[in-house]
Short mmCIF file of C-alpha atoms and ligand atoms in Angstrom, two decimals:
data_model
loop_
_atom_site.label_atom_id
_atom_site.label_comp_id
_atom_site.label_asym_id
_atom_site.label_seq_id
_atom_site.Cartn_x
_atom_site.Cartn_y
_atom_site.Cartn_z
CA UNK A 2 8.14 8.56 -10.66
CA UNK A 3 9.28 4.97 -11.10
CA UNK A 4 9.64 3.27 -14.45
CA UNK A 5 9.39 -0.51 -14.63
CA UNK A 6 8.95 -1.96 -18.10
CA UNK A 7 6.40 0.41 -19.56
CA UNK A 8 4.79 1.00 -16.18
CA UNK A 9 4.81 4.46 -14.64
CA UNK A 10 3.67 5.12 -11.11
CA UNK A 11 2.61 8.54 -9.88
CA UNK A 12 2.08 9.35 -6.20
CA UNK A 13 -0.81 11.78 -5.84
CA UNK A 14 -0.75 13.36 -2.36
CA UNK A 15 -4.24 13.48 -0.86
CA UNK A 16 -5.88 14.38 2.45
CA UNK A 17 -3.29 14.73 5.22
CA UNK A 18 -0.82 11.94 4.40
CA UNK A 19 -2.40 9.60 1.83
CA UNK A 20 -1.01 8.75 -1.56
CA UNK A 21 -3.38 7.85 -4.37
CA UNK A 22 -1.24 5.81 -6.77
CA UNK A 23 -1.74 6.07 -10.51
CA UNK A 24 -0.41 3.09 -12.49
CA UNK A 25 -0.08 3.95 -16.15
CA UNK A 26 0.77 1.48 -18.90
CA UNK A 27 2.51 3.48 -21.62
CA UNK A 28 2.05 0.71 -24.21
CA UNK A 29 -1.71 0.36 -23.90
CA UNK A 30 -2.48 3.81 -22.45
CA UNK A 31 -4.36 2.19 -19.57
CA UNK A 32 -4.45 4.00 -16.23
CA UNK A 33 -5.45 2.39 -12.95
CA UNK A 34 -6.18 4.58 -9.92
CA UNK A 35 -5.48 2.94 -6.57
CA UNK A 36 -7.48 3.90 -3.46
CA UNK A 37 -8.93 7.28 -4.48
CA UNK A 38 -9.69 8.86 -1.12
CA UNK A 39 -10.05 12.25 -2.85
CA UNK A 40 -11.82 12.16 -6.21
CA UNK A 41 -10.89 15.69 -7.30
CA UNK A 42 -7.19 15.12 -6.57
CA UNK A 43 -7.20 11.84 -8.51
CA UNK A 44 -9.08 13.26 -11.49
CA UNK A 45 -6.87 16.33 -11.83
CA UNK A 46 -3.66 14.28 -11.57
CA UNK A 47 -4.92 11.98 -14.32
CA UNK A 48 -6.10 14.87 -16.52
CA UNK A 49 -2.84 16.83 -16.09
CA UNK A 50 -1.02 13.99 -17.77
CA UNK A 51 -3.51 13.64 -20.59
CA UNK A 52 -4.58 10.24 -19.29
CA UNK A 53 -8.02 8.86 -18.45
CA UNK A 54 -8.96 6.81 -15.39
CA UNK A 55 -9.82 3.40 -16.83
CA UNK A 56 -9.97 1.33 -13.67
CA UNK A 57 -10.16 1.82 -9.91
CA UNK A 58 -8.43 -0.63 -7.60
CA UNK A 59 -9.43 -0.51 -3.93
CA UNK A 60 -7.48 -2.26 -1.16
CA UNK A 61 -9.96 -1.69 1.69
CA UNK A 62 -13.07 0.26 2.58
CA UNK A 63 -11.71 3.08 4.79
CA UNK A 64 -13.01 6.49 3.61
CA UNK A 65 -9.50 7.89 3.06
CA UNK A 66 -9.18 5.18 0.37
CA UNK A 67 -12.71 5.17 -1.07
CA UNK A 68 -14.37 8.59 -0.58
CA UNK A 69 -13.49 9.58 -4.16
CA UNK A 70 -14.57 6.34 -5.84
CA UNK A 71 -18.04 7.50 -6.89
CA UNK A 72 -16.74 10.84 -8.22
CA UNK A 73 -13.95 9.27 -10.31
CA UNK A 74 -16.32 6.62 -11.59
CA UNK A 75 -18.98 9.18 -12.57
CA UNK A 76 -16.43 11.41 -14.35
CA UNK A 77 -14.57 8.66 -16.21
CA UNK A 78 -16.77 5.57 -16.45
CA UNK A 79 -13.97 3.57 -14.81
CA UNK A 80 -14.97 0.24 -13.29
CA UNK A 81 -14.24 -0.44 -9.64
CA UNK A 82 -12.48 -3.51 -8.23
CA UNK A 83 -12.55 -3.98 -4.48
CA UNK A 84 -12.64 -6.60 -1.73
CA UNK A 85 -15.84 -8.64 -2.04
CA UNK A 86 -16.02 -8.81 1.76
CA UNK A 87 -16.32 -5.01 1.97
CA UNK A 88 -19.04 -4.58 -0.67
CA UNK A 89 -21.52 -2.83 1.64
CA UNK A 90 -18.99 -0.43 3.12
CA UNK A 91 -18.62 2.24 0.44
CA UNK A 92 -20.40 3.75 -2.57
CA UNK A 93 -19.47 2.78 -6.14
CA UNK A 94 -18.58 -0.89 -5.82
CA UNK A 95 -18.60 -2.93 -9.09
CA UNK A 96 -16.47 -6.10 -8.93
CA UNK A 97 -15.75 -8.09 -5.78
CA UNK A 98 -12.36 -9.75 -5.36
CA UNK A 99 -11.04 -12.42 -2.99
CA UNK A 100 -8.04 -14.69 -2.48
CA UNK A 101 -6.69 -16.12 -5.72
CA UNK A 102 -8.70 -13.90 -8.06
CA UNK A 103 -6.92 -12.35 -11.00
CA UNK A 104 -7.67 -9.02 -12.58
CA UNK A 105 -6.25 -7.51 -15.76
CA UNK A 106 -4.47 -4.19 -15.19
CA UNK A 107 -3.36 -2.80 -18.53
CA UNK A 108 -1.35 -5.58 -20.16
CA UNK A 109 -0.52 -7.13 -16.81
CA UNK A 110 -2.35 -9.47 -14.45
CA UNK A 111 -2.75 -8.70 -10.76
CA UNK A 112 -3.09 -11.58 -8.33
CA UNK A 113 -5.33 -10.87 -5.37
CA UNK A 114 -4.13 -11.78 -1.88
CA UNK A 115 -6.32 -11.46 1.16
CA UNK A 116 -4.19 -9.74 3.82
CA UNK A 117 -6.49 -9.27 6.84
CA UNK A 118 -5.43 -7.30 9.91
CA UNK A 119 -5.92 -3.58 9.27
CA UNK A 120 -9.43 -4.45 8.07
CA UNK A 121 -10.81 -7.96 7.78
CA UNK A 122 -11.42 -7.70 4.03
CA UNK A 123 -8.16 -5.93 3.11
CA UNK A 124 -6.62 -7.20 -0.14
CA UNK A 125 -3.29 -6.64 -1.87
CA UNK A 126 -2.75 -6.63 -5.63
CA UNK A 127 0.42 -8.46 -6.66
CA UNK A 128 1.76 -7.82 -10.20
CA UNK A 129 4.67 -10.25 -10.65
CA UNK A 130 5.28 -9.23 -14.27
CA UNK A 131 6.45 -5.79 -13.13
CA UNK A 132 7.57 -6.74 -9.61
CA UNK A 133 4.93 -4.68 -7.84
CA UNK A 134 2.69 -5.10 -4.79
CA UNK A 135 -0.13 -2.63 -4.07
CA UNK A 136 -0.35 -3.06 -0.32
CA UNK A 137 -2.72 -0.31 0.89
CA UNK A 138 -2.55 0.01 4.68
CA UNK A 139 -1.12 -3.45 5.39
CA UNK A 140 2.63 -2.93 4.87
CA UNK A 141 4.16 0.54 5.20
CA UNK A 142 7.77 1.55 4.69
CA UNK A 143 9.31 0.35 7.97
CA UNK A 144 5.86 -0.14 9.50
CA UNK A 145 2.41 -1.66 9.19
CA UNK A 146 -1.22 -0.63 9.52
CA UNK A 147 -3.03 -0.46 12.81
CA UNK A 148 -5.20 -3.39 13.79
CA UNK A 149 -8.67 -1.90 13.48
CA UNK A 150 -10.52 -5.14 12.71
CA UNK A 151 -8.16 -8.10 12.64
CA UNK A 152 -6.08 -9.95 15.21
CA UNK A 153 -2.31 -9.73 15.67
CA UNK A 154 -2.09 -13.31 14.35
CA UNK A 155 -3.85 -12.32 11.13
CA UNK A 156 -1.67 -9.26 10.57
CA UNK A 157 1.50 -11.16 11.42
CA UNK A 158 0.65 -13.77 8.78
CA UNK A 159 -0.32 -11.13 6.20
CA UNK A 160 3.02 -9.36 6.68
CA UNK A 161 5.04 -12.57 6.65
CA UNK A 162 3.41 -13.51 3.38
CA UNK A 163 4.24 -10.15 1.77
CA UNK A 164 7.76 -10.54 3.13
CA UNK A 165 8.17 -13.73 1.12
CA UNK A 166 7.79 -11.89 -2.19
CA UNK A 167 11.03 -11.54 -4.18
CA UNK A 168 13.29 -8.96 -2.50
CA UNK A 169 13.26 -6.63 -5.50
CA UNK A 170 9.45 -6.37 -5.42
CA UNK A 171 8.39 -2.77 -4.89
CA UNK A 172 5.59 -2.23 -2.38
CA UNK A 173 3.34 0.79 -2.96
CA UNK A 174 1.76 1.73 0.37
CA UNK A 175 -0.96 4.32 0.83
CA UNK A 176 0.51 6.67 3.47
CA UNK A 177 3.62 8.79 4.02
CA UNK A 178 4.31 7.46 7.51
CA UNK A 179 7.92 6.50 6.85
CA UNK A 180 9.78 8.99 9.05
CA UNK A 181 7.78 8.18 12.17
CA UNK A 182 8.05 4.47 11.36
CA UNK A 183 11.84 4.54 10.95
CA UNK A 184 12.19 6.51 14.19
CA UNK A 185 10.26 3.77 15.95
CA UNK A 186 12.41 1.08 14.28
CA UNK A 187 15.57 2.87 15.48
CA UNK A 188 14.08 2.96 18.98
CA UNK A 189 13.34 -0.79 19.11
CA UNK A 190 16.42 -1.94 17.10
CA UNK A 191 19.14 0.53 18.17
CA UNK A 192 21.91 -1.83 17.00
CA UNK A 193 20.50 -2.35 13.49
CA UNK A 194 22.87 -0.52 11.12
CA UNK A 195 20.46 -0.78 8.19
CA UNK A 196 17.80 1.00 10.27
CA UNK A 197 20.25 3.75 11.27
CA UNK A 198 21.20 4.27 7.64
CA UNK A 199 17.56 4.32 6.59
CA UNK A 200 16.76 6.92 9.25
CA UNK A 201 19.40 9.28 7.85
CA UNK A 202 18.15 8.74 4.30
CA UNK A 203 14.48 9.24 5.18
CA UNK A 204 15.18 12.36 7.25
CA UNK A 205 16.99 13.85 4.24
CA UNK A 206 14.22 12.80 1.85
CA UNK A 207 11.46 14.30 3.97
CA UNK A 208 13.43 17.49 4.61
CA UNK A 209 13.57 17.83 0.81
CA UNK A 210 9.85 17.06 0.47
CA UNK A 211 10.42 13.80 -1.37
CA UNK A 212 8.04 10.81 -1.41
CA UNK A 213 9.63 7.87 0.45
CA UNK A 214 7.69 5.18 -1.40
CA UNK A 215 7.70 2.66 -2.92
CA UNK A 216 9.83 0.48 -0.71
CA UNK A 217 11.45 -2.83 -1.62
CA UNK A 218 10.64 -6.07 0.15
CA UNK A 219 14.39 -6.59 0.71
CA UNK A 220 14.63 -3.21 2.48
CA UNK A 221 11.63 -4.12 4.62
CA UNK A 222 13.15 -7.45 5.60
CA UNK A 223 16.26 -5.60 6.76
CA UNK A 224 14.60 -2.69 8.57
CA UNK A 225 10.89 -3.23 9.30
CA UNK A 226 10.47 -4.44 12.91
CA UNK A 227 6.96 -5.71 12.20
CA UNK A 228 8.18 -7.91 9.36
CA UNK A 229 11.14 -8.99 11.48
CA UNK A 230 9.01 -10.07 14.46
CA UNK A 231 9.57 -13.77 15.15
CA UNK A 232 6.01 -14.70 16.07
CA UNK A 233 2.51 -13.23 16.59
CA UNK A 234 3.17 -12.45 20.26
CA UNK A 235 6.29 -10.46 19.47
CA UNK A 236 4.40 -8.72 16.67
CA UNK A 237 1.48 -7.84 19.00
CA UNK A 238 3.84 -6.36 21.58
CA UNK A 239 5.57 -4.22 18.93
CA UNK A 240 2.26 -3.02 17.51
CA UNK A 241 1.09 -1.99 20.99
CA UNK A 242 4.35 -0.09 21.59
CA UNK A 243 4.06 1.69 18.25
CA UNK A 244 0.47 2.73 18.98
CA UNK A 245 1.71 4.82 21.91
CA UNK A 246 5.11 5.86 20.44
CA UNK A 247 5.65 9.60 19.94
ZN1 ZN B 326 -7.05 2.17 6.33
#
């Protein structure tokens, strides 16, 4: 759990390696559920804490992020915010969002960034008041999402943009892929001491069953090869290497 102002984040493990993030505002009692790929898991995590799901925030349409939307909505009456461009791609859509839109989350305001690459409609929710970015499958700890719909140029620009957030910004990604990602980073940047140190820390964290997210933008700048790529060509080559890395 991470406390920032009166914000509490909870990582709810779901499916094989997803996290459904709960963002709870202790002052207003508001709870937002981010990318509920498993409705039952999300609802029980909310209920265990005596909270209610007031709002669903979706980053992109993939079923491991949206399969539980209709169930959570039916059980709680929560309204659903999601990329306008992906309206037809899942059940339960209410409010479409695009670049520059703002949405109230508890007492805070999220700015919507379009970050295409993993999917074409993928959005991130940026909450500057609490130094948070909900990044879905765009930026991972030491990695990035696969290019299912977008081009390397699009993903490169999306990552560069996230990398320009203040270094202390905490990025909440939707998968526990960190160990494999840091191993790849150590493979492609064997002389990077920050990567070597991160590998030791992540191996220890995973051996102890700990969640390795969120990650800070500063840490990503120092260790994430995809954020450190100099141009779209270099990024594309790295992404292709990672796709076949074991
Ligand atoms: Zn995805």
